[in-house]
Amino acid sequence: MDEIRITDALTGAVIAVAPDGNTARVSEGEDRHLSPSVFFPGCSLLNYAPALVSVLADFLAQAGVADGTSLLCCGKILDFEEDGAVRRAAADEALRTAVAAAGVERIVAACPNCAAALKRALSGGEGAPAVEVAPLPRVLAEMGCRIDEDVVARVLEAKRRAADGEMRLWVHDSCPDRDGYGFGRGVRALLPDSLLIEENLMPSSRCCGSAARAAGRFEAALAQGARRGDEAASHGASALVTACMSCAPSLALAQEALPVVHYLEFICDYPMDWRASARPMALRFLLEDEGERARCDGRAFMSLSPCAGGAL
């Protein structure tokens, strides 16, 4: 499969990403153009399923829903690093500047973590641009997209978990989506009503275990994920469905009772092995201010090419 090429709407750089999500290069640069609506896939989707980024970017563009795509990192990762607060503030300011320069009025976010981080970044600072951050599943539902029962059966069969008898789906709601549950409600609108479990119709977030894992409490993280699987299984679920590509590998590693499916696997008929996908992310394109010290580890988006000789 050829490289996936995306012109970043917020920087003008053209990024070529390898199909496996392990390498990327800045192939050329372009002048930024106005992009009132931007698709923001986030690091997890880019690393785990770059092919889906390309498919969704094209689909949203052809439907007139997104004028461009940005592969930038939302900057949340900086909270966990040394001098994180200072670096996060600088990254947020740089993001606000780029968004304003591109004339962005709406960002369609594929990741609940990114959505929360973007809302935080774009609501802070004097003169911050007024930008709507819209959850991708809600946008897809509003476009009229729906998930077919046949696709559900096909994806589950590909995961070697064909349901014996009636298929039932349990939606796992991610923690960053608690403010309005745009992702949780959007996923439920996309799924066939006949497959939804009555006790799971209203969104309710319980952590998949990633917060404990980030704190180094790995056993607690696995136990938390296992409880989510047990809860869904106790209600007769055939699979756990999530809208978060961080929750998906976390839940898959923590339990084997139920297969874990990201709803985009259904939308795109693209089954994924989350246990195999659970690896450190190679690609994070940070847009930091020009005063940030030169970094040659591939982290800063604008220094990706000079630092690594054109490749990550």
Tab-separated table of C-alpha atoms in Angstrom:
chain	number	residue	atom	x	y	z
A	1	MET	CA	0.000	0.000	0.000
A	2	ASP	CA	1.288	3.465	-0.890
A	3	GLU	CA	1.992	6.196	1.633
A	4	ILE	CA	-0.984	8.135	2.919
A	5	ARG	CA	-0.566	11.812	2.059
A	6	ILE	CA	-2.423	14.511	3.972
A	7	THR	CA	-2.079	18.258	3.552
A	8	ASP	CA	-2.317	19.630	7.063
A	9	ALA	CA	-4.935	22.373	7.129
A	10	LEU	CA	-3.355	24.163	10.105
A	11	THR	CA	0.262	24.214	8.920
A	12	GLY	CA	0.225	23.842	5.126
A	13	ALA	CA	2.734	20.965	5.339
A	14	VAL	CA	2.104	17.809	3.317
A	15	ILE	CA	2.694	14.750	5.485
A	16	ALA	CA	3.319	11.291	4.051
A	17	VAL	CA	2.491	8.538	6.562
A	18	ALA	CA	3.466	4.886	6.125
A	19	PRO	CA	0.517	2.445	6.004
A	20	ASP	CA	1.595	0.838	9.286
A	21	GLY	CA	1.629	4.188	11.113
A	22	ASN	CA	5.264	3.760	12.201
A	23	THR	CA	6.974	6.383	10.030
A	24	ALA	CA	6.162	9.715	8.438
A	25	ARG	CA	7.908	12.426	6.463
A	26	VAL	CA	7.263	15.995	5.448
A	27	SER	CA	7.237	15.671	1.686
A	28	GLU	CA	6.625	19.314	0.768
A	29	GLY	CA	5.003	22.503	1.969
A	30	GLU	CA	2.067	24.573	0.820
A	31	ASP	CA	0.545	27.880	1.769
A	32	ARG	CA	-2.312	27.496	4.202
A	33	HIS	CA	-5.773	28.168	2.837
A	34	LEU	CA	-8.940	29.026	4.703
A	35	SER	CA	-10.578	25.929	6.178
A	36	PRO	CA	-13.810	26.755	8.031
A	37	SER	CA	-14.295	23.092	8.992
A	38	VAL	CA	-11.351	20.807	9.823
A	39	PHE	CA	-11.245	17.052	10.479
A	40	PHE	CA	-8.989	16.305	13.464
A	41	PRO	CA	-8.292	12.531	13.701
A	42	GLY	CA	-5.872	12.663	16.645
A	43	CYS	CA	-2.711	10.679	17.361
A	44	SER	CA	-4.371	7.372	18.275
A	45	LEU	CA	-6.323	7.045	15.037
A	46	LEU	CA	-3.309	8.146	12.987
A	47	ASN	CA	-0.997	5.603	14.637
A	48	TYR	CA	-3.352	2.640	14.914
A	49	ALA	CA	-5.284	3.017	11.660
A	50	PRO	CA	-3.796	5.553	9.213
A	51	ALA	CA	-5.852	4.028	6.392
A	52	LEU	CA	-9.022	5.061	8.214
A	53	VAL	CA	-7.712	8.629	8.513
A	54	SER	CA	-7.362	8.782	4.745
A	55	VAL	CA	-10.778	7.207	4.097
A	56	LEU	CA	-12.566	9.473	6.575
A	57	ALA	CA	-10.761	12.603	5.367
A	58	ASP	CA	-11.845	11.896	1.794
A	59	PHE	CA	-15.400	11.005	2.837
A	60	LEU	CA	-15.886	14.151	4.922
A	61	ALA	CA	-14.346	16.320	2.199
A	62	GLN	CA	-16.534	14.856	-0.547
A	63	ALA	CA	-19.610	15.346	1.631
A	64	GLY	CA	-18.683	18.999	2.162
A	65	VAL	CA	-18.402	18.452	5.921
A	66	ALA	CA	-14.656	19.184	6.227
A	67	ASP	CA	-12.554	21.576	4.165
A	68	GLY	CA	-9.300	20.050	5.361
A	69	THR	CA	-7.598	17.692	7.806
A	70	SER	CA	-5.008	18.333	10.505
A	71	LEU	CA	-2.686	15.639	11.855
A	72	LEU	CA	-1.558	17.737	14.799
A	73	CYS	CA	-1.497	16.391	18.340
A	74	CYS	CA	-4.000	18.023	20.701
A	75	GLY	CA	-1.188	18.507	23.231
A	76	LYS	CA	-2.737	16.534	26.087
A	77	ILE	CA	0.395	14.366	26.292
A	78	LEU	CA	2.357	17.402	27.503
A	79	ASP	CA	0.533	17.287	30.847
A	80	PHE	CA	2.535	14.161	31.691
A	81	GLU	CA	5.967	15.604	30.847
A	82	GLU	CA	8.508	17.710	32.685
A	83	ASP	CA	7.527	21.383	32.545
A	84	GLY	CA	4.249	20.112	31.101
A	85	ALA	CA	2.134	23.069	32.185
A	86	VAL	CA	4.470	25.563	30.490
A	87	ARG	CA	4.798	23.513	27.316
A	88	ARG	CA	1.051	22.861	27.206
A	89	ALA	CA	0.341	26.582	27.489
A	90	ALA	CA	2.748	27.292	24.622
A	91	ALA	CA	1.235	24.524	22.486
A	92	ASP	CA	-2.291	25.785	23.191
A	93	GLU	CA	-1.338	29.320	22.202
A	94	ALA	CA	0.299	28.094	18.982
A	95	LEU	CA	-2.803	26.040	18.199
A	96	ARG	CA	-5.105	29.030	18.737
A	97	THR	CA	-2.933	31.100	16.400
A	98	ALA	CA	-2.975	28.410	13.690
A	99	VAL	CA	-6.727	27.901	14.002
A	100	ALA	CA	-7.385	31.632	13.726
A	101	ALA	CA	-5.049	31.950	10.711
A	102	ALA	CA	-6.869	29.119	8.914
A	103	GLY	CA	-10.270	30.677	9.591
A	104	VAL	CA	-11.485	27.551	11.382
A	105	GLU	CA	-15.040	27.690	12.695
A	106	ARG	CA	-15.570	24.005	13.439
A	107	ILE	CA	-13.307	21.059	14.248
A	108	VAL	CA	-14.675	17.537	13.738
A	109	ALA	CA	-12.768	15.516	16.349
A	110	ALA	CA	-12.445	11.731	16.065
A	111	CYS	CA	-11.074	11.275	19.597
A	112	PRO	CA	-12.855	12.094	22.885
A	113	ASN	CA	-9.505	12.979	24.487
A	114	CYS	CA	-8.714	15.368	21.633
A	115	ALA	CA	-12.171	16.915	21.805
A	116	ALA	CA	-11.732	17.728	25.493
A	117	ALA	CA	-8.190	19.041	24.951
A	118	LEU	CA	-9.229	21.177	21.989
A	119	LYS	CA	-12.124	22.700	23.911
A	120	ARG	CA	-9.718	23.572	26.706
A	121	ALA	CA	-7.133	25.063	24.348
A	122	LEU	CA	-9.596	27.062	22.266
A	123	SER	CA	-11.501	28.465	25.220
A	124	GLY	CA	-8.433	29.965	26.871
A	125	GLY	CA	-6.511	33.133	26.230
A	126	GLU	CA	-7.573	36.613	25.245
A	127	GLY	CA	-9.080	36.741	21.775
A	128	ALA	CA	-9.419	32.965	21.501
A	129	PRO	CA	-11.252	32.017	18.289
A	130	ALA	CA	-14.878	30.906	18.602
A	131	VAL	CA	-14.682	27.329	17.348
A	132	GLU	CA	-17.172	24.476	17.689
A	133	VAL	CA	-15.595	21.105	18.528
A	134	ALA	CA	-17.942	18.453	17.111
A	135	PRO	CA	-17.676	14.711	17.929
A	136	LEU	CA	-17.168	12.639	14.766
A	137	PRO	CA	-19.828	9.991	15.552
A	138	ARG	CA	-22.443	12.685	16.114
A	139	VAL	CA	-21.475	14.319	12.822
A	140	LEU	CA	-21.677	10.988	10.985
A	141	ALA	CA	-25.101	10.309	12.487
A	142	GLU	CA	-26.312	13.762	11.450
A	143	MET	CA	-25.095	12.985	7.916
A	144	GLY	CA	-27.411	9.982	7.878
A	145	CYS	CA	-24.783	7.283	8.338
A	146	ARG	CA	-25.935	4.094	10.021
A	147	ILE	CA	-24.255	0.778	10.862
A	148	ASP	CA	-25.778	-2.292	9.225
A	149	GLU	CA	-26.425	-5.485	11.195
A	150	ASP	CA	-24.689	-7.486	8.470
A	151	VAL	CA	-21.515	-5.425	8.934
A	152	VAL	CA	-21.662	-5.987	12.690
A	153	ALA	CA	-21.877	-9.733	12.126
A	154	ARG	CA	-19.035	-9.643	9.601
A	155	VAL	CA	-16.680	-7.653	11.853
A	156	LEU	CA	-17.384	-9.873	14.855
A	157	GLU	CA	-16.794	-12.959	12.747
A	158	ALA	CA	-13.469	-11.505	11.572
A	159	LYS	CA	-12.521	-11.189	15.231
A	160	ARG	CA	-13.355	-14.895	15.600
A	161	ARG	CA	-16.142	-13.999	17.967
A	162	ALA	CA	-19.220	-14.751	15.906
A	163	ALA	CA	-22.177	-14.443	18.232
A	164	ASP	CA	-24.082	-17.590	19.125
A	165	GLY	CA	-27.661	-16.545	18.594
A	166	GLU	CA	-28.705	-12.903	19.055
A	167	MET	CA	-26.038	-10.174	18.731
A	168	ARG	CA	-26.036	-7.595	21.518
A	169	LEU	CA	-23.721	-4.593	21.792
A	170	TRP	CA	-22.582	-2.780	24.938
A	171	VAL	CA	-21.223	0.752	24.418
A	172	HIS	CA	-18.310	1.731	26.645
A	173	ASP	CA	-18.340	5.511	27.166
A	174	SER	CA	-15.002	7.267	27.580
A	175	CYS	CA	-14.209	9.546	30.509
A	176	PRO	CA	-13.389	12.732	28.506
A	177	ASP	CA	-16.877	12.546	26.929
A	178	ARG	CA	-18.704	13.162	30.208
A	179	ASP	CA	-19.399	16.770	29.263
A	180	GLY	CA	-22.440	16.178	27.081
A	181	TYR	CA	-21.684	12.628	25.866
A	182	GLY	CA	-21.512	13.718	22.220
A	183	PHE	CA	-19.476	10.637	21.337
A	184	GLY	CA	-21.610	8.229	23.378
A	185	ARG	CA	-24.903	9.492	22.012
A	186	GLY	CA	-23.489	9.630	18.484
A	187	VAL	CA	-22.317	6.006	18.583
A	188	ARG	CA	-25.702	4.845	19.851
A	189	ALA	CA	-27.405	6.745	17.020
A	190	LEU	CA	-25.172	4.960	14.492
A	191	LEU	CA	-25.701	1.438	15.858
A	192	PRO	CA	-28.794	-0.612	14.984
A	193	ASP	CA	-31.473	-0.100	17.656
A	194	SER	CA	-32.138	-3.840	17.617
A	195	LEU	CA	-28.613	-4.559	18.898
A	196	LEU	CA	-28.547	-2.069	21.769
A	197	ILE	CA	-29.004	-3.314	25.324
A	198	GLU	CA	-31.724	-1.498	27.277
A	199	GLU	CA	-29.586	-1.009	30.392
A	200	ASN	CA	-26.924	0.661	28.236
A	201	LEU	CA	-29.035	3.150	26.270
A	202	MET	CA	-27.966	6.171	28.333
A	203	PRO	CA	-24.241	7.060	28.377
A	204	SER	CA	-22.342	6.592	31.630
A	205	SER	CA	-18.561	6.820	31.807
A	206	ARG	CA	-16.469	4.391	33.816
A	207	CYS	CA	-12.745	4.367	33.128
A	208	CYS	CA	-11.298	1.614	30.946
A	209	GLY	CA	-8.200	1.612	33.160
A	210	SER	CA	-6.043	3.985	31.140
A	211	ALA	CA	-5.892	6.561	33.945
A	212	ALA	CA	-4.466	3.961	36.331
A	213	ARG	CA	-2.049	2.780	33.642
A	214	ALA	CA	-0.797	6.351	33.096
A	215	ALA	CA	-0.068	6.479	36.851
A	216	GLY	CA	1.927	3.238	36.650
A	217	ARG	CA	-0.736	1.149	38.411
A	218	PHE	CA	-0.850	-1.594	35.799
A	219	GLU	CA	-2.614	-4.270	37.848
A	220	ALA	CA	-5.318	-1.791	38.826
A	221	ALA	CA	-5.697	-0.819	35.173
A	222	LEU	CA	-6.216	-4.419	34.088
A	223	ALA	CA	-8.699	-5.015	36.903
A	224	GLN	CA	-10.677	-1.939	35.919
A	225	GLY	CA	-10.868	-3.024	32.277
A	226	ALA	CA	-11.867	-6.537	33.300
A	227	ARG	CA	-14.759	-5.137	35.348
A	228	ARG	CA	-16.043	-3.329	32.271
A	229	GLY	CA	-16.045	-6.592	30.321
A	230	ASP	CA	-17.756	-8.457	33.163
A	231	GLU	CA	-20.453	-5.793	33.460
A	232	ALA	CA	-21.237	-5.927	29.729
A	233	ALA	CA	-21.215	-9.737	29.677
A	234	SER	CA	-23.595	-9.858	32.644
A	235	HIS	CA	-26.162	-8.028	30.499
A	236	GLY	CA	-25.789	-10.458	27.615
A	237	ALA	CA	-23.427	-8.418	25.443
A	238	SER	CA	-21.711	-10.005	22.439
A	239	ALA	CA	-19.103	-7.237	22.180
A	240	LEU	CA	-17.821	-4.028	23.777
A	241	VAL	CA	-18.095	-0.997	21.463
A	242	THR	CA	-16.106	2.171	22.083
A	243	ALA	CA	-15.620	5.545	20.435
A	244	CYS	CA	-12.105	5.954	21.845
A	245	MET	CA	-9.013	4.423	20.264
A	246	SER	CA	-7.241	4.579	23.616
A	247	CYS	CA	-10.045	2.660	25.343
A	248	ALA	CA	-10.075	-0.039	22.640
A	249	PRO	CA	-6.596	-1.538	23.279
A	250	SER	CA	-6.937	-0.939	27.024
A	251	LEU	CA	-10.148	-2.986	27.180
A	252	ALA	CA	-8.806	-5.648	24.810
A	253	LEU	CA	-5.704	-6.210	26.941
A	254	ALA	CA	-7.658	-6.305	30.194
A	255	GLN	CA	-10.197	-8.992	29.344
A	256	GLU	CA	-10.958	-11.760	26.871
A	257	ALA	CA	-14.612	-12.365	27.672
A	258	LEU	CA	-15.799	-10.019	24.910
A	259	PRO	CA	-14.298	-8.713	21.672
A	260	VAL	CA	-13.624	-4.970	21.614
A	261	VAL	CA	-14.756	-2.972	18.588
A	262	HIS	CA	-14.178	0.676	17.810
A	263	TYR	CA	-17.321	1.900	16.064
A	264	LEU	CA	-15.255	2.976	13.028
A	265	GLU	CA	-14.477	-0.696	12.435
A	266	PHE	CA	-18.203	-1.101	11.769
A	267	ILE	CA	-18.550	2.130	9.780
A	268	CYS	CA	-15.625	1.271	7.492
A	269	ASP	CA	-15.963	-2.547	7.631
A	270	TYR	CA	-12.342	-2.613	8.842
A	271	PRO	CA	-11.764	-5.156	11.650
A	272	MET	CA	-8.744	-4.509	13.876
A	273	ASP	CA	-6.764	-6.662	16.300
A	274	TRP	CA	-6.457	-4.369	19.298
A	275	ARG	CA	-4.079	-6.626	21.173
A	276	ALA	CA	-1.627	-6.429	18.278
A	277	SER	CA	-2.236	-2.695	17.832
A	278	ALA	CA	-1.478	-1.855	21.457
A	279	ARG	CA	2.022	-0.406	21.037
A	280	PRO	CA	3.780	2.897	21.777
A	281	MET	CA	2.727	5.575	19.317
A	282	ALA	CA	5.475	6.603	16.910
A	283	LEU	CA	3.749	9.682	15.471
A	284	ARG	CA	2.887	12.761	17.511
A	285	PHE	CA	3.018	16.034	15.612
A	286	LEU	CA	3.183	18.854	18.131
A	287	LEU	CA	2.784	22.458	17.054
A	288	GLU	CA	4.786	24.443	19.567
A	289	ASP	CA	5.926	28.040	19.508
A	290	GLU	CA	8.987	28.958	17.480
A	291	GLY	CA	10.924	29.745	20.650
A	292	GLU	CA	10.758	26.116	21.770
A	293	ARG	CA	14.234	24.607	21.829
A	294	ALA	CA	15.132	22.505	18.783
A	295	ARG	CA	14.017	18.915	19.198
A	296	CYS	CA	15.354	16.074	17.071
A	297	ASP	CA	13.229	13.195	18.348
A	298	GLY	CA	10.409	13.705	15.878
A	299	ARG	CA	8.043	15.223	18.427
A	300	ALA	CA	7.719	18.804	17.244
A	301	PHE	CA	5.731	18.991	14.012
A	302	MET	CA	7.525	21.987	12.522
A	303	SER	CA	11.001	20.508	13.153
A	304	LEU	CA	10.154	17.017	11.945
A	305	SER	CA	11.851	17.363	8.573
A	306	PRO	CA	15.008	19.343	9.522
A	307	CYS	CA	15.731	17.250	12.607
A	308	ALA	CA	15.267	13.865	10.996
A	309	GLY	CA	16.503	14.561	7.502
A	310	GLY	CA	13.021	14.456	6.071
A	311	ALA	CA	11.884	11.298	7.833
A	312	LEU	CA	10.765	10.255	11.288
